[in-house]
GROMACS .gro file of C-alpha atoms in nm:
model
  277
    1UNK     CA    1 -30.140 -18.628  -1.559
    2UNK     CA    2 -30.109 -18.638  -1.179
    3UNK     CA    3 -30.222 -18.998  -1.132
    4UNK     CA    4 -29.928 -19.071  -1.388
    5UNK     CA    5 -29.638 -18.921  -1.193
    6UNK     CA    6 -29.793 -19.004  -0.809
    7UNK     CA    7 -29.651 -19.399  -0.929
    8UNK     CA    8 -29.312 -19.295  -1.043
    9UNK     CA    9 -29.233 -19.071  -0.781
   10UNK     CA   10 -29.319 -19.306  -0.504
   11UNK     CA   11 -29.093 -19.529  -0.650
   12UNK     CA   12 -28.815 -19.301  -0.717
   13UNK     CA   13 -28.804 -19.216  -0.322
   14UNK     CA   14 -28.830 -19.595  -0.240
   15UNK     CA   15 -28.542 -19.641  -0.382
   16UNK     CA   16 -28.358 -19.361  -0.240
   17UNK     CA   17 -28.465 -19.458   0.069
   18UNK     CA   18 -28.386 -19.795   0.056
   19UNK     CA   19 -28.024 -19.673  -0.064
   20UNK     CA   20 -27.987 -19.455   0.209
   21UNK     CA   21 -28.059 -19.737   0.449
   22UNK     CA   22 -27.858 -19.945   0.301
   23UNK     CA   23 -27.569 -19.702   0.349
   24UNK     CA   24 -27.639 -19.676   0.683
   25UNK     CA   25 -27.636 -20.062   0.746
   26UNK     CA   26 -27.258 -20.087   0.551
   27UNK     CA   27 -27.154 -19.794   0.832
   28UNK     CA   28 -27.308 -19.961   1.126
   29UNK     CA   29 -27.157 -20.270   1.012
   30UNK     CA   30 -26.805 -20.137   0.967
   31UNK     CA   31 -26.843 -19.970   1.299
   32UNK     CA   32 -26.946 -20.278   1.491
   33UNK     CA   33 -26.643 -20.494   1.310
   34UNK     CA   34 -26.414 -20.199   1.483
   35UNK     CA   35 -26.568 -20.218   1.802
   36UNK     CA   36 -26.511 -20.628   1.819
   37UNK     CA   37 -26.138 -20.536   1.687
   38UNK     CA   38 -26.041 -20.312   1.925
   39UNK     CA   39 -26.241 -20.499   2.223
   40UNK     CA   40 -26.023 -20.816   2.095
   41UNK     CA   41 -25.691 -20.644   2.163
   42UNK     CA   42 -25.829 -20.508   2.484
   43UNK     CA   43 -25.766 -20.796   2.733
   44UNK     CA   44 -26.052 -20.870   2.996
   45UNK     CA   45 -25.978 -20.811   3.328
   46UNK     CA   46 -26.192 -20.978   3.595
   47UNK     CA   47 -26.205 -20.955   3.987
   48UNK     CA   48 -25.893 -21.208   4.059
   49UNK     CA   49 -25.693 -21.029   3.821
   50UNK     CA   50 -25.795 -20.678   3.960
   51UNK     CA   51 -25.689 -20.842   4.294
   52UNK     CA   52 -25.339 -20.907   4.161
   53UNK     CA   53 -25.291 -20.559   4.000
   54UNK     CA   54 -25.392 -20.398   4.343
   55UNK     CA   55 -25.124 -20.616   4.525
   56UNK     CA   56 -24.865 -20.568   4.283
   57UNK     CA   57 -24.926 -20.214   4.284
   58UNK     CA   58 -24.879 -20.198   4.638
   59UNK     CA   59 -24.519 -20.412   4.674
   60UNK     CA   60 -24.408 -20.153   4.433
   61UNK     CA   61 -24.526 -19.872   4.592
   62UNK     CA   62 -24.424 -19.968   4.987
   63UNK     CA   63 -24.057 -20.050   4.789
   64UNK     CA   64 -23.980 -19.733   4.544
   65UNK     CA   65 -24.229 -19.487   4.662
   66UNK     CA   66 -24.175 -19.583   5.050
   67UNK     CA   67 -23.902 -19.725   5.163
   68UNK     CA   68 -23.620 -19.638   4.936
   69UNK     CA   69 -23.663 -19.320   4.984
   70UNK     CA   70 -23.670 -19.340   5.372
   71UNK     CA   71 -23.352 -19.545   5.410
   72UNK     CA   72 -23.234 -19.249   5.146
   73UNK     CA   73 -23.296 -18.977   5.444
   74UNK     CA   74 -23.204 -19.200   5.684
   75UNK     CA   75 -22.844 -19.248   5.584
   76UNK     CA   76 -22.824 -18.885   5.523
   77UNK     CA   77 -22.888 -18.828   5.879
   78UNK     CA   78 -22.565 -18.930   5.982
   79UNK     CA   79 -22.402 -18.652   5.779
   80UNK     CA   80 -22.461 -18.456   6.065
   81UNK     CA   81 -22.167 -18.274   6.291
   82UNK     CA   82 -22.370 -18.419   6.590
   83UNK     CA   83 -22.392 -18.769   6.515
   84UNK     CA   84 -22.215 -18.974   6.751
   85UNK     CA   85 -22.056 -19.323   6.680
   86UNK     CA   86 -22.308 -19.527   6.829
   87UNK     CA   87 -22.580 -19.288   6.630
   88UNK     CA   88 -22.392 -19.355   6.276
   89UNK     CA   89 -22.412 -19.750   6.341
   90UNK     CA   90 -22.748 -19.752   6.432
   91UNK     CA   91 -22.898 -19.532   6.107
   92UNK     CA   92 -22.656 -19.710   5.940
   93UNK     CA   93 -22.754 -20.037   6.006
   94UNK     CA   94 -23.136 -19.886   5.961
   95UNK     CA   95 -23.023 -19.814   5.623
   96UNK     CA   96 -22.965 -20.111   5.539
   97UNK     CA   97 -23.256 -20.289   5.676
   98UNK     CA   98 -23.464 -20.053   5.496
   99UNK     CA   99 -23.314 -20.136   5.099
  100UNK     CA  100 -23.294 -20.521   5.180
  101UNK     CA  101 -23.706 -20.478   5.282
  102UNK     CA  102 -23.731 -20.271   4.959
  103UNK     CA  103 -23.547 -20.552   4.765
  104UNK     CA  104 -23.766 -20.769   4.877
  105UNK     CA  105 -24.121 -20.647   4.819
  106UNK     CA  106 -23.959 -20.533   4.455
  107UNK     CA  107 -23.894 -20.896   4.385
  108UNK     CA  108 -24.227 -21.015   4.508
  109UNK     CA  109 -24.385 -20.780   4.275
  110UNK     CA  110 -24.168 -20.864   3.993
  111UNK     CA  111 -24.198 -21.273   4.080
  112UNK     CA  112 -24.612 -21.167   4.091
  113UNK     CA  113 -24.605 -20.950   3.748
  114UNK     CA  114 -24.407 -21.273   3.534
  115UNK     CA  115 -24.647 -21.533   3.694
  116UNK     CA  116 -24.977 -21.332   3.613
  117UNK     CA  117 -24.954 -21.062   3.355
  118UNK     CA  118 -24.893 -21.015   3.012
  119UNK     CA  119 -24.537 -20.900   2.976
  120UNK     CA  120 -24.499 -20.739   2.603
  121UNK     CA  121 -24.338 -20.396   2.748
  122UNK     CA  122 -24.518 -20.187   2.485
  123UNK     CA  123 -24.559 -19.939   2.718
  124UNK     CA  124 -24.332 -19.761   2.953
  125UNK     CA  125 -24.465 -19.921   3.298
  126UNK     CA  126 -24.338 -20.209   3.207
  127UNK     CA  127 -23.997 -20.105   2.992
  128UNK     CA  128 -23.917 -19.851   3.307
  129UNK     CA  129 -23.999 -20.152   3.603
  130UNK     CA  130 -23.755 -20.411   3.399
  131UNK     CA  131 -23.490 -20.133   3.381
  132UNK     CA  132 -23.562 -20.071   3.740
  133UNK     CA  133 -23.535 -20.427   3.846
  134UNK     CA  134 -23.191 -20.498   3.686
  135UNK     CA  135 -23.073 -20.137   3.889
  136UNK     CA  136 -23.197 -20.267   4.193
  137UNK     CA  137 -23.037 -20.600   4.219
  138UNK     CA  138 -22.717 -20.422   4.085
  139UNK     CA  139 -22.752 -20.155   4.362
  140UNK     CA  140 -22.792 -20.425   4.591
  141UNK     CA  141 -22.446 -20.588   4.486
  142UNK     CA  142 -22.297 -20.289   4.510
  143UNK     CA  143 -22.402 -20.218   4.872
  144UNK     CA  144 -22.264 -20.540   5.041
  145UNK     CA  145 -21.909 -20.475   4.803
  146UNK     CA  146 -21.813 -20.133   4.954
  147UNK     CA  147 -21.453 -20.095   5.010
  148UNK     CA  148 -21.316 -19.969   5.343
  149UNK     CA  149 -21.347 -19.617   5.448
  150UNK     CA  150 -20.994 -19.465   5.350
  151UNK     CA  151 -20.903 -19.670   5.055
  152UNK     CA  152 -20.855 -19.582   4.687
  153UNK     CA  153 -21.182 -19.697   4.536
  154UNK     CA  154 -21.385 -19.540   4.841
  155UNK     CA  155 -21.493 -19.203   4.656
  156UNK     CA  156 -21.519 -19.431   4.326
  157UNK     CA  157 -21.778 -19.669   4.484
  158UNK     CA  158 -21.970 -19.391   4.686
  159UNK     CA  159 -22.023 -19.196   4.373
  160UNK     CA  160 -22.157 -19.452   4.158
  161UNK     CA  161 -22.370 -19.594   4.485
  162UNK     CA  162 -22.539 -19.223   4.536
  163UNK     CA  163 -22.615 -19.167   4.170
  164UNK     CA  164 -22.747 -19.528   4.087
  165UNK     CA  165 -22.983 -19.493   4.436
  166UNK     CA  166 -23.071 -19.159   4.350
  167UNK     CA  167 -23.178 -19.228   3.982
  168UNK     CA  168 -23.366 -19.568   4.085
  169UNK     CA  169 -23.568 -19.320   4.341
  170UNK     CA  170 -23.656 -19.109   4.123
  171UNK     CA  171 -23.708 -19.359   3.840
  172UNK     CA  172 -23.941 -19.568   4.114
  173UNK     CA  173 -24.143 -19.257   4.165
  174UNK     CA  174 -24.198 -19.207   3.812
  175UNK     CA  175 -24.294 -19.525   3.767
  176UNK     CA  176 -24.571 -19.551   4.053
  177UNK     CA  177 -24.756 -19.308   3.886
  178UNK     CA  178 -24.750 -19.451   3.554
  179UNK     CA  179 -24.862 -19.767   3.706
  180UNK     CA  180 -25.138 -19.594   3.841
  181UNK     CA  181 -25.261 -19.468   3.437
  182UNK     CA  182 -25.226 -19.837   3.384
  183UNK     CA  183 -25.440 -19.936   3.648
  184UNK     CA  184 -25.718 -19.713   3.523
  185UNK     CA  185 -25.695 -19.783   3.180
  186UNK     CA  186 -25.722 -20.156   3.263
  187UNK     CA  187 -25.957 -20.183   3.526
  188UNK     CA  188 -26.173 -19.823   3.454
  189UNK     CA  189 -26.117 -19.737   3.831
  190UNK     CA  190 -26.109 -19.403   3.935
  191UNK     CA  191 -25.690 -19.313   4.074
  192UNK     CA  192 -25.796 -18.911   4.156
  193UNK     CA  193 -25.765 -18.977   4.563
  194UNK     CA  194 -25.405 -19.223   4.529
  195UNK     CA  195 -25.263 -18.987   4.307
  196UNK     CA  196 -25.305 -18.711   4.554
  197UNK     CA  197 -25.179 -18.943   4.864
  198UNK     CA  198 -24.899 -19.060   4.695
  199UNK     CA  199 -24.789 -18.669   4.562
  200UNK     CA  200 -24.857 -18.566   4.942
  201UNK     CA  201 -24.632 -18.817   5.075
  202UNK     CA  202 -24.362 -18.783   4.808
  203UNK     CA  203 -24.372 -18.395   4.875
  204UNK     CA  204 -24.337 -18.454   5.226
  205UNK     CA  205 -24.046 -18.673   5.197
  206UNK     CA  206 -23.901 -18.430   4.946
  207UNK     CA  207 -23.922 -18.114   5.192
  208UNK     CA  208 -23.770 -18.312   5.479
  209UNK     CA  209 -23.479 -18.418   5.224
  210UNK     CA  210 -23.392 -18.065   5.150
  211UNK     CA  211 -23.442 -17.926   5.483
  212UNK     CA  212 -23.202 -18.172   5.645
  213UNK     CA  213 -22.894 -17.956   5.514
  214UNK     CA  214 -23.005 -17.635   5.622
  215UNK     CA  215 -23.130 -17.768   6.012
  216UNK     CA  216 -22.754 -17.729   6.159
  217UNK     CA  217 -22.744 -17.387   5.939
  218UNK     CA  218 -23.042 -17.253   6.056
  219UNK     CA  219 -22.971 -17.366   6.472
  220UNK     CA  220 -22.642 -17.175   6.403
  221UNK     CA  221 -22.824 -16.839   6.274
  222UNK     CA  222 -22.911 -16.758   6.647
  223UNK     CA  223 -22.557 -16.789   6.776
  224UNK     CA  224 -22.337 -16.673   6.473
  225UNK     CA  225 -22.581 -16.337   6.493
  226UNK     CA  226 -22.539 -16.331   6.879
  227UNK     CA  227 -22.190 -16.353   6.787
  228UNK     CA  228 -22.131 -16.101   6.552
  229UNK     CA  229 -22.343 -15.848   6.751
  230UNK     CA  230 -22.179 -15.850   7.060
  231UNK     CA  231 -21.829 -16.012   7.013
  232UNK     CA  232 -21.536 -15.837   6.795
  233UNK     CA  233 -21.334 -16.065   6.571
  234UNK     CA  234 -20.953 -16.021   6.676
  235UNK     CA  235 -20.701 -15.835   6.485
  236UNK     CA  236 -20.356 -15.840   6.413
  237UNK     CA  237 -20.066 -15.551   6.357
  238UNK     CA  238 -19.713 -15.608   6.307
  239UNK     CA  239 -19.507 -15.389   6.484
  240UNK     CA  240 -19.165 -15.383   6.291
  241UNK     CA  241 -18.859 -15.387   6.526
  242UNK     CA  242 -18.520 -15.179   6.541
  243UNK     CA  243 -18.319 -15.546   6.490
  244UNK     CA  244 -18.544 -15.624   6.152
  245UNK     CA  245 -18.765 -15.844   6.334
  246UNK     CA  246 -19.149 -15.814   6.360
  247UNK     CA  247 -19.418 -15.872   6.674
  248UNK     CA  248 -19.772 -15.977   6.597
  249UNK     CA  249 -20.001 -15.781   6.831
  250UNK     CA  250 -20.307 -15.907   6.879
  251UNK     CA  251 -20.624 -15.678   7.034
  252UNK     CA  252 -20.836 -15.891   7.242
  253UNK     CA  253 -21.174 -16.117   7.058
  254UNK     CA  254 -21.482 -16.168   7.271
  255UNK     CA  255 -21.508 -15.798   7.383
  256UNK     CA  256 -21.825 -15.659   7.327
  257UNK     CA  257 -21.885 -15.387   7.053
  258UNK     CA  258 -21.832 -15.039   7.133
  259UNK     CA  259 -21.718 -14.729   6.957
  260UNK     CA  260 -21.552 -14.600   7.198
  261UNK     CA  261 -21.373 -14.876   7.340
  262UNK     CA  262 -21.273 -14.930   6.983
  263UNK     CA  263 -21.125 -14.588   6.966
  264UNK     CA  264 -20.921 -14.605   7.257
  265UNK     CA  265 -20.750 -14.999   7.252
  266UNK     CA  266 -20.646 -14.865   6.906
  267UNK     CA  267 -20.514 -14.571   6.996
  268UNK     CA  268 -20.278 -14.736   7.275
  269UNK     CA  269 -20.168 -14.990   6.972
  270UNK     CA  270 -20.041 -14.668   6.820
  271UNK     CA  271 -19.905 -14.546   7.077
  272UNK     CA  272 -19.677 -14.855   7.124
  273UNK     CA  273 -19.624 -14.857   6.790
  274UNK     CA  274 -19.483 -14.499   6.736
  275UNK     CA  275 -19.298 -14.586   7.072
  276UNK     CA  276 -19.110 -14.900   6.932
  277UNK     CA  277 -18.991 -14.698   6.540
   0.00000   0.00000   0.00000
């Protein structure tokens, strides 16, 4: 009875063997055909390309994430109480060297990006750098059609000028660092040590641009607390006069602080005063 089923049962786990490997075939198959899929739409990138990414990343960079934002804290350096004439022309005219070098490495990476990559914009690198192209050159326009200090559509133009350089910045800065995810999800290259260099420097540059309104406030700590600690503000009585009329009397400013002195200079303002009614 043994010999009988020894047959059948070798036969009945051939064949659920040879079912299970076939099922395992089918899957491997299917997950090979998705493999060659996805590595289809992946596009190859080889050394001369990498080369090109690396250069266009770096126009980019030395124009949005470099020098717009210096000639940004350099014109703000004229705002300054101290800044002589000769000092405004000069940061002015550093100002503008500054955007027109910007413009320039901005359109050699753009010229570059057309002539050698795949421009879809299905992703937001390149949707944000197209945007920031057209803002640039428009930015540009605007800076060489500024109307004269003192006329009508001076505070009209210098709004819109500030808020379009200030959002292309900022925009720029955004940008680098999604340019940097696309770098390593096309070329598999590590970005841990440029993403810190690039937040260090943008951090930097971001301090210094807050800190330049409060250097005059904070030279003039010293002297307004000198000031107030050993200098009395003046004051002022009116002294009504027999005729209707009225004197001002004035006790001196730039005496030092002291009670007693205090006591006494108002005390002779009284007298006068009960004197004169």
């Amino acid at each position: 009875m043994r010999k009988h089923w020894l047959p059948i049962n070798s036969v009945f786990a051939f064949f659920v063997l040879s079912h299970f490997i076939a099922c395992l075939s089918n899957e491997e198959i299917q997950l090979n055909s998705q493999l060659i899929s996805i590595n289809q739409h992946v596009p190859k990138v080889n050394s001369h390309r990498i080369f090109d990414i690396e250069i266009h990343g770096i126009l980019l960079w030395a124009s949005m994430g470099f020098l717009m934002p210096a000639g940004i804290l350099t014109i703000r350096l004229s705002n300054t109480e101290e800044c002589s004439r000769t000092k405004l022309k000069l940061l002015f005219y550093l100002h503008e060297i500054l955007q027109v070098l910007s413009v320039l490495l901005a359109t050699g990476g753009a010229v570059l990006s057309i002539k050698n990559f795949e421009n879809l914009f299905n992703n937001n690198h390149q949707r944000i750098g197209l945007a920031l192209y057209i803002a640039i050159y428009v930015q540009f326009l605007m800076g060489f059609r500024r109307p004269k200090r003192g006329s009508k559509g001076r505070s009209v133009w210098y709004f819109f000028h500030w808020l379009l350089g200030t959002t292309i910045c900022l925009a720029g800065i955004i940008n680098t660092y999604t340019g940097l995810n696309a770098y390593n999800q096309r070329t598999s290259k590590p970005i841990s040590l440029w993403t810190i260099i690039f937040t260090a420097q943008i951090s930097f540059m971001g301090f210094f641009y807050l800190f330049q309104d409060k250097w005059e406030y904070i030279q003039k700590q010293g002297i307004i607390l000198e000031n107030t600690e050993t200098m009395t503000p003046p004051v002022e009585i009116v002294v009504p006069q027999s005729d209707g009329q009225k004197v001002i009397m004035r006790t001196e400013s730039g005496r030092k602080i002291n009670a007693l002195g205090t006591y006494f200079s108002r005390n002779n303002v009284l007298n006068k005063l009960f004197q004169q009614t």
